[in-house]
């Protein structure tokens, strides 16, 4: 049986490769990809900002169905029994569980983190999710998807949801606190839902009408429409009007350098800033370190998450599937053969969250 996988050799170009689907390794498995998403990382790949001249294999968010289990695999990483045909969501990287960070419980900062996104010619070929199949490697965490969580929703738990879940815990967001969420895309909406569920007050800031509508539906108590407050001074004033001293926590998921400097100014004295949105080294933001010191700010970042947070996210979805409008997160679907269109339209922001359904072609 042959499968197909995508490769981005240079900006705004996609190629497809076909290989025989391998048998699973011992302690691994092979899954059919039922849905994969266009995350912000894939847009950066498409633009040539990630991958460089060597090219890159796109895709890391997915839900899939087990095709074959490797020797020794009888449960997922939480101990739930699994079999061929069950739906799973894998963590897209492998942690060593042995380095100083892993031993301390911070597997998100594993010193030996392995992300298997090289050229698809490298065996076992199917190590990224813009593909018909995906090989879960030995040591790679995966979890069974709860029966009441559809693929459309489960696929985003892998990256967006688990990262913000981890960040909110790292930032110690608690009951009764106020969080300002800068950016109401996938990361921001998941953060608003989690914050609301734990009894925090959420304020959403964005400049796209549809995103602000979804932010309210996901539990935001107030919204700040950037179109109504076009400069930083006006936005700071509005934040103070809504919060008094400023929010306890500011989550930056807008992904532009200026948003980070704004986040520092919005946070209250002694507040916490969670920086997730900026993942590129350029362009840089101009920040006065003394400003951070004088405000006694705590700055927390997150790039990845401890693997068990994927299990926490799937369980959260199962508990809250009727509470929040998760089905509205995806506003466009494409077959695998039209992955270029999905990436192009995502780059132009014609769609908020595109999904690729490999079994459609």
Short mmCIF file of C-alpha atoms in Angstrom, two decimals:
data_model
loop_
_atom_site.label_atom_id
_atom_site.label_comp_id
_atom_site.label_asym_id
_atom_site.label_seq_id
_atom_site.Cartn_x
_atom_site.Cartn_y
_atom_site.Cartn_z
CA UNK A 1 0.00 0.00 0.00
CA UNK A 2 1.32 3.41 -0.98
CA UNK A 3 0.82 6.68 0.79
CA UNK A 4 1.46 10.31 -0.13
CA UNK A 5 3.27 13.06 1.80
CA UNK A 6 3.94 16.75 1.11
CA UNK A 7 7.25 18.61 1.05
CA UNK A 8 7.96 22.35 0.76
CA UNK A 9 11.32 22.66 -1.11
CA UNK A 10 11.23 26.46 -1.33
CA UNK A 11 8.77 29.25 -0.51
CA UNK A 12 5.31 28.97 -2.03
CA UNK A 13 6.02 25.60 -3.64
CA UNK A 14 4.76 22.19 -2.60
CA UNK A 15 5.67 18.74 -3.87
CA UNK A 16 4.19 15.33 -3.17
CA UNK A 17 6.08 12.08 -2.74
CA UNK A 18 4.76 8.54 -2.72
CA UNK A 19 6.18 5.63 -0.73
CA UNK A 20 5.14 2.24 0.46
CA UNK A 21 3.59 2.60 3.89
CA UNK A 22 6.02 0.84 6.26
CA UNK A 23 5.16 -1.62 8.97
CA UNK A 24 5.22 -0.08 12.44
CA UNK A 25 8.37 -0.33 14.50
CA UNK A 26 8.23 -2.15 17.84
CA UNK A 27 6.67 0.24 20.37
CA UNK A 28 5.38 2.41 17.51
CA UNK A 29 2.35 2.46 15.26
CA UNK A 30 1.13 3.54 11.83
CA UNK A 31 -2.01 5.66 11.50
CA UNK A 32 -4.14 6.98 8.68
CA UNK A 33 -4.34 10.76 8.89
CA UNK A 34 -7.98 11.79 9.04
CA UNK A 35 -7.40 15.52 9.52
CA UNK A 36 -4.42 17.86 9.72
CA UNK A 37 -4.48 21.63 10.16
CA UNK A 38 -2.71 24.65 8.76
CA UNK A 39 -1.11 26.09 11.88
CA UNK A 40 0.87 29.33 12.00
CA UNK A 41 4.05 27.25 11.75
CA UNK A 42 2.98 25.90 8.37
CA UNK A 43 2.35 29.44 7.11
CA UNK A 44 5.89 30.36 8.18
CA UNK A 45 7.15 27.28 6.29
CA UNK A 46 5.17 28.29 3.22
CA UNK A 47 6.71 31.77 3.32
CA UNK A 48 10.24 30.36 3.70
CA UNK A 49 10.68 31.64 7.25
CA UNK A 50 11.07 28.10 8.64
CA UNK A 51 13.00 25.38 6.85
CA UNK A 52 15.45 27.49 4.89
CA UNK A 53 17.17 26.23 1.75
CA UNK A 54 16.86 22.57 2.79
CA UNK A 55 13.09 22.64 2.61
CA UNK A 56 10.69 21.29 5.20
CA UNK A 57 7.91 18.74 5.67
CA UNK A 58 4.74 20.56 6.72
CA UNK A 59 2.18 19.39 9.22
CA UNK A 60 2.17 18.63 12.95
CA UNK A 61 -1.45 18.94 14.13
CA UNK A 62 -3.50 15.84 13.36
CA UNK A 63 -6.06 13.29 14.29
CA UNK A 64 -5.81 9.82 12.85
CA UNK A 65 -7.01 6.26 12.92
CA UNK A 66 -4.70 3.39 13.87
CA UNK A 67 -3.84 1.23 10.89
CA UNK A 68 -1.33 -1.10 12.56
CA UNK A 69 0.23 -1.45 16.00
CA UNK A 70 3.88 -2.24 16.59
CA UNK A 71 5.01 -5.05 18.84
CA UNK A 72 4.39 -4.27 22.49
CA UNK A 73 1.81 -1.50 21.95
CA UNK A 74 -1.44 -2.28 23.73
CA UNK A 75 -2.31 1.07 25.36
CA UNK A 76 -1.84 4.76 24.76
CA UNK A 77 0.49 6.74 27.02
CA UNK A 78 -2.19 7.17 29.67
CA UNK A 79 -2.83 3.42 29.90
CA UNK A 80 -6.07 3.34 27.90
CA UNK A 81 -6.29 0.12 25.81
CA UNK A 82 -6.11 0.67 22.05
CA UNK A 83 -6.59 -1.39 18.93
CA UNK A 84 -6.51 -0.98 15.17
CA UNK A 85 -9.28 1.37 14.09
CA UNK A 86 -9.15 3.56 17.22
CA UNK A 87 -8.70 7.29 16.78
CA UNK A 88 -5.57 8.90 18.19
CA UNK A 89 -3.79 12.24 18.49
CA UNK A 90 0.03 12.13 18.70
CA UNK A 91 2.46 14.65 20.15
CA UNK A 92 4.47 15.86 17.16
CA UNK A 93 7.89 15.47 18.79
CA UNK A 94 9.78 13.00 20.97
CA UNK A 95 11.27 13.94 24.35
CA UNK A 96 14.08 12.03 26.02
CA UNK A 97 12.68 11.97 29.60
CA UNK A 98 16.29 11.87 30.83
CA UNK A 99 17.82 15.34 30.48
CA UNK A 100 17.89 17.85 33.34
CA UNK A 101 14.76 19.61 32.06
CA UNK A 102 12.72 16.46 31.53
CA UNK A 103 13.67 15.11 34.96
CA UNK A 104 12.54 18.42 36.47
CA UNK A 105 9.13 18.03 34.79
CA UNK A 106 9.72 20.53 32.00
CA UNK A 107 9.71 18.21 29.00
CA UNK A 108 8.65 21.20 26.89
CA UNK A 109 12.28 22.32 27.12
CA UNK A 110 13.80 18.88 26.50
CA UNK A 111 17.45 19.24 25.56
CA UNK A 112 17.22 16.27 23.20
CA UNK A 113 13.85 17.05 21.62
CA UNK A 114 13.48 15.29 18.26
CA UNK A 115 11.18 16.74 15.60
CA UNK A 116 11.28 14.39 12.63
CA UNK A 117 10.66 16.92 9.87
CA UNK A 118 13.45 16.29 7.37
CA UNK A 119 13.11 15.24 3.73
CA UNK A 120 10.48 12.52 3.17
CA UNK A 121 13.06 10.29 1.48
CA UNK A 122 14.35 9.52 4.97
CA UNK A 123 12.73 6.39 6.39
CA UNK A 124 10.07 5.91 7.67
CA UNK A 125 8.96 8.73 5.33
CA UNK A 126 5.69 9.58 7.06
CA UNK A 127 6.88 11.77 9.93
CA UNK A 128 4.85 14.92 9.19
CA UNK A 129 1.09 15.19 8.90
CA UNK A 130 0.42 16.74 5.48
CA UNK A 131 0.17 13.13 4.41
CA UNK A 132 -2.13 10.17 4.07
CA UNK A 133 -0.31 8.25 6.80
CA UNK A 134 1.75 9.00 9.90
CA UNK A 135 4.31 6.88 11.75
CA UNK A 136 4.34 7.25 15.51
CA UNK A 137 7.88 6.47 16.60
CA UNK A 138 9.02 4.52 19.67
CA UNK A 139 8.96 6.88 22.64
CA UNK A 140 6.51 9.27 20.98
CA UNK A 141 3.47 10.06 23.11
CA UNK A 142 0.01 9.54 21.66
CA UNK A 143 -3.45 9.41 23.19
CA UNK A 144 -6.79 7.89 22.28
CA UNK A 145 -9.32 10.53 21.25
CA UNK A 146 -12.48 10.49 23.42
CA UNK A 147 -15.51 9.17 21.59
CA UNK A 148 -17.46 12.43 21.86
CA UNK A 149 -14.68 14.58 20.36
CA UNK A 150 -14.78 14.68 16.52
CA UNK A 151 -11.60 14.77 14.43
CA UNK A 152 -12.36 18.35 13.42
CA UNK A 153 -11.83 19.40 17.03
CA UNK A 154 -9.30 16.85 18.27
CA UNK A 155 -6.74 17.73 15.62
CA UNK A 156 -6.06 21.17 17.14
CA UNK A 157 -5.45 19.76 20.62
CA UNK A 158 -1.97 18.64 19.56
CA UNK A 159 -0.48 22.11 19.22
CA UNK A 160 -2.59 25.20 19.84
CA UNK A 161 -4.63 23.98 22.76
CA UNK A 162 -1.93 22.08 24.62
CA UNK A 163 0.57 24.94 24.37
CA UNK A 164 -1.80 27.53 25.82
CA UNK A 165 -2.96 25.06 28.49
CA UNK A 166 0.68 24.62 29.56
CA UNK A 167 1.33 28.37 29.38
CA UNK A 168 -1.67 29.22 31.58
CA UNK A 169 -0.48 26.70 34.14
CA UNK A 170 3.10 28.02 33.98
CA UNK A 171 1.71 31.52 34.45
CA UNK A 172 -0.43 30.33 37.39
CA UNK A 173 -3.66 31.85 36.08
CA UNK A 174 -6.16 31.32 38.86
CA UNK A 175 -9.79 31.73 39.80
CA UNK A 176 -10.97 35.33 39.88
CA UNK A 177 -7.97 36.73 38.02
CA UNK A 178 -8.17 38.75 34.82
CA UNK A 179 -6.38 37.75 31.64
CA UNK A 180 -6.00 39.86 28.53
CA UNK A 181 -5.68 37.67 25.42
CA UNK A 182 -3.96 39.48 22.59
CA UNK A 183 -5.01 37.70 19.42
CA UNK A 184 -8.22 35.71 18.98
CA UNK A 185 -7.02 33.06 16.58
CA UNK A 186 -6.81 29.38 17.47
CA UNK A 187 -4.39 29.85 20.35
CA UNK A 188 -6.34 32.75 21.78
CA UNK A 189 -9.73 31.07 21.57
CA UNK A 190 -8.47 27.93 23.29
CA UNK A 191 -6.92 30.11 25.99
CA UNK A 192 -10.18 31.99 26.55
CA UNK A 193 -12.09 28.71 26.95
CA UNK A 194 -9.60 27.27 29.44
CA UNK A 195 -9.39 30.53 31.38
CA UNK A 196 -13.18 30.84 31.55
CA UNK A 197 -13.56 27.24 32.68
CA UNK A 198 -11.23 27.82 35.63
CA UNK A 199 -13.12 30.94 36.75
CA UNK A 200 -10.92 33.68 35.35
CA UNK A 201 -12.18 36.83 33.64
CA UNK A 202 -11.08 37.00 30.00
CA UNK A 203 -10.69 40.06 27.79
CA UNK A 204 -10.05 39.47 24.09
CA UNK A 205 -8.17 41.91 21.85
CA UNK A 206 -8.19 41.58 18.06
CA UNK A 207 -8.99 43.55 14.95
CA UNK A 208 -10.98 40.98 12.97
CA UNK A 209 -14.73 40.99 13.46
CA UNK A 210 -15.26 37.26 13.08
CA UNK A 211 -12.52 36.48 15.57
CA UNK A 212 -14.06 38.82 18.12
CA UNK A 213 -17.45 37.16 17.64
CA UNK A 214 -15.87 33.79 18.33
CA UNK A 215 -14.00 35.18 21.33
CA UNK A 216 -17.31 36.21 22.88
CA UNK A 217 -18.80 32.80 22.09
CA UNK A 218 -15.82 31.11 23.77
CA UNK A 219 -16.43 33.04 26.97
CA UNK A 220 -14.65 36.41 26.72
CA UNK A 221 -16.24 38.81 29.20
CA UNK A 222 -15.15 41.88 27.22
CA UNK A 223 -13.60 42.51 23.83
CA UNK A 224 -11.31 45.25 22.59
CA UNK A 225 -11.69 45.89 18.86
CA UNK A 226 -8.38 47.21 17.52
CA UNK A 227 -10.27 48.99 14.76
CA UNK A 228 -11.85 51.20 17.40
CA UNK A 229 -8.56 51.80 19.23
CA UNK A 230 -5.99 52.29 16.46
CA UNK A 231 -2.92 53.22 18.52
CA UNK A 232 -1.14 51.85 21.57
CA UNK A 233 -2.07 54.77 23.82
CA UNK A 234 -5.78 54.37 23.14
CA UNK A 235 -5.54 50.63 23.74
CA UNK A 236 -3.72 51.08 27.04
CA UNK A 237 -6.37 53.51 28.17
CA UNK A 238 -9.13 51.03 27.26
CA UNK A 239 -7.35 48.20 29.10
CA UNK A 240 -7.16 50.38 32.21
CA UNK A 241 -10.83 51.29 31.91
CA UNK A 242 -11.77 47.61 31.91
CA UNK A 243 -9.32 46.41 34.55
CA UNK A 244 -8.38 49.30 36.81
CA UNK A 245 -4.72 48.58 37.54
CA UNK A 246 -4.30 46.34 34.51
CA UNK A 247 -4.79 42.62 33.93
CA UNK A 248 -3.13 40.07 36.20
CA UNK A 249 -1.99 38.10 33.15
CA UNK A 250 -1.42 39.14 29.53
CA UNK A 251 -1.21 36.38 26.93
CA UNK A 252 0.45 37.44 23.66
CA UNK A 253 -0.59 35.23 20.76
CA UNK A 254 -0.88 37.87 18.04
CA UNK A 255 2.57 36.94 16.76
CA UNK A 256 4.02 40.35 15.92
CA UNK A 257 6.97 41.90 17.81
CA UNK A 258 5.05 45.09 18.62
CA UNK A 259 2.46 43.01 20.45
CA UNK A 260 5.09 41.89 22.96
CA UNK A 261 6.07 45.46 23.83
CA UNK A 262 2.39 46.36 24.13
CA UNK A 263 1.82 43.37 26.42
CA UNK A 264 4.46 44.70 28.82
CA UNK A 265 2.65 48.02 29.02
CA UNK A 266 -0.81 46.48 29.51
CA UNK A 267 0.12 44.21 32.44
CA UNK A 268 -0.43 45.54 35.93
CA UNK A 269 2.42 46.26 38.30
CA UNK A 270 3.71 42.85 39.40
CA UNK A 271 1.72 41.14 36.66
CA UNK A 272 2.62 38.24 34.38
CA UNK A 273 3.21 38.28 30.64
CA UNK A 274 2.93 35.01 28.72
CA UNK A 275 4.75 35.26 25.37
CA UNK A 276 3.76 32.57 22.85
CA UNK A 277 3.07 34.33 19.58
CA UNK A 278 6.52 35.36 18.38
CA UNK A 279 8.54 32.38 17.15
CA UNK A 280 10.84 34.05 14.59
CA UNK A 281 14.18 35.71 15.33
CA UNK A 282 13.42 38.64 13.03
CA UNK A 283 12.17 41.31 13.12
CA UNK A 284 13.16 42.28 16.64
CA UNK A 285 11.25 44.36 19.17
CA UNK A 286 12.78 47.29 21.04
CA UNK A 287 12.32 46.74 24.76
CA UNK A 288 13.74 48.72 27.69
CA UNK A 289 14.80 46.13 30.31
CA UNK A 290 14.38 48.74 33.02
CA UNK A 291 10.68 48.99 32.21
CA UNK A 292 10.27 45.28 32.99
CA UNK A 293 12.28 45.65 36.19
CA UNK A 294 10.45 48.73 37.44
CA UNK A 295 7.07 47.06 36.90
CA UNK A 296 8.26 43.81 38.58
CA UNK A 297 6.88 41.81 35.67
CA UNK A 298 7.19 38.06 35.34
CA UNK A 299 7.70 36.94 31.74
CA UNK A 300 6.95 33.34 30.82
CA UNK A 301 7.32 31.69 27.44
CA UNK A 302 6.30 28.35 25.99
CA UNK A 303 7.46 26.55 22.87
CA UNK A 304 5.93 23.12 23.01
CA UNK A 305 4.49 21.47 26.10
CA UNK A 306 5.04 18.45 28.33
CA UNK A 307 3.50 15.57 26.35
CA UNK A 308 0.86 14.71 28.96
CA UNK A 309 -0.75 18.10 28.29
CA UNK A 310 -2.18 16.63 25.12
CA UNK A 311 -4.08 14.17 27.31
CA UNK A 312 -5.24 17.06 29.52
CA UNK A 313 -6.44 18.93 26.45
CA UNK A 314 -8.38 15.99 25.03
CA UNK A 315 -10.04 15.44 28.40
CA UNK A 316 -10.93 19.13 28.59
CA UNK A 317 -12.54 18.90 25.16
CA UNK A 318 -14.53 15.84 26.19
CA UNK A 319 -15.86 17.66 29.28
CA UNK A 320 -16.64 20.92 27.49
CA UNK A 321 -17.62 19.81 23.99
CA UNK A 322 -21.14 21.23 24.40
CA UNK A 323 -20.08 24.36 26.29
CA UNK A 324 -17.93 26.04 23.63
CA UNK A 325 -18.47 26.25 19.83
CA UNK A 326 -15.40 24.24 18.85
CA UNK A 327 -16.87 23.20 15.52
CA UNK A 328 -16.66 26.82 14.37
CA UNK A 329 -12.86 26.94 14.75
CA UNK A 330 -12.35 25.48 11.28
CA UNK A 331 -13.81 27.56 8.46
CA UNK A 332 -12.35 25.84 5.38
CA UNK A 333 -11.39 22.30 4.40
CA UNK A 334 -9.20 21.11 1.52
CA UNK A 335 -8.12 17.75 0.10
CA UNK A 336 -4.42 16.95 0.39
CA UNK A 337 -3.94 17.66 -3.32
CA UNK A 338 -4.99 21.26 -2.64
CA UNK A 339 -2.61 21.86 0.27
CA UNK A 340 -1.01 24.74 -1.65
CA UNK A 341 -4.37 26.52 -1.83
CA UNK A 342 -4.91 25.94 1.89
CA UNK A 343 -1.52 27.45 2.70
CA UNK A 344 -1.92 30.33 0.27
CA UNK A 345 -5.34 31.32 1.54
CA UNK A 346 -4.13 31.02 5.12
CA UNK A 347 -1.18 33.32 4.37
CA UNK A 348 -3.55 35.88 2.82
CA UNK A 349 -5.86 35.49 5.85
CA UNK A 350 -8.79 34.62 3.65
CA UNK A 351 -9.51 31.78 6.08
CA UNK A 352 -8.98 31.74 9.83
CA UNK A 353 -8.32 28.03 10.29
CA UNK A 354 -7.89 25.68 7.35
CA UNK A 355 -8.02 21.90 7.65
CA UNK A 356 -6.70 19.31 5.22
CA UNK A 357 -8.56 16.03 4.84
CA UNK A 358 -6.04 13.59 3.29
CA UNK A 359 -8.57 10.86 2.56
CA UNK A 360 -10.30 13.22 0.11
CA UNK A 361 -7.28 13.11 -2.21
#
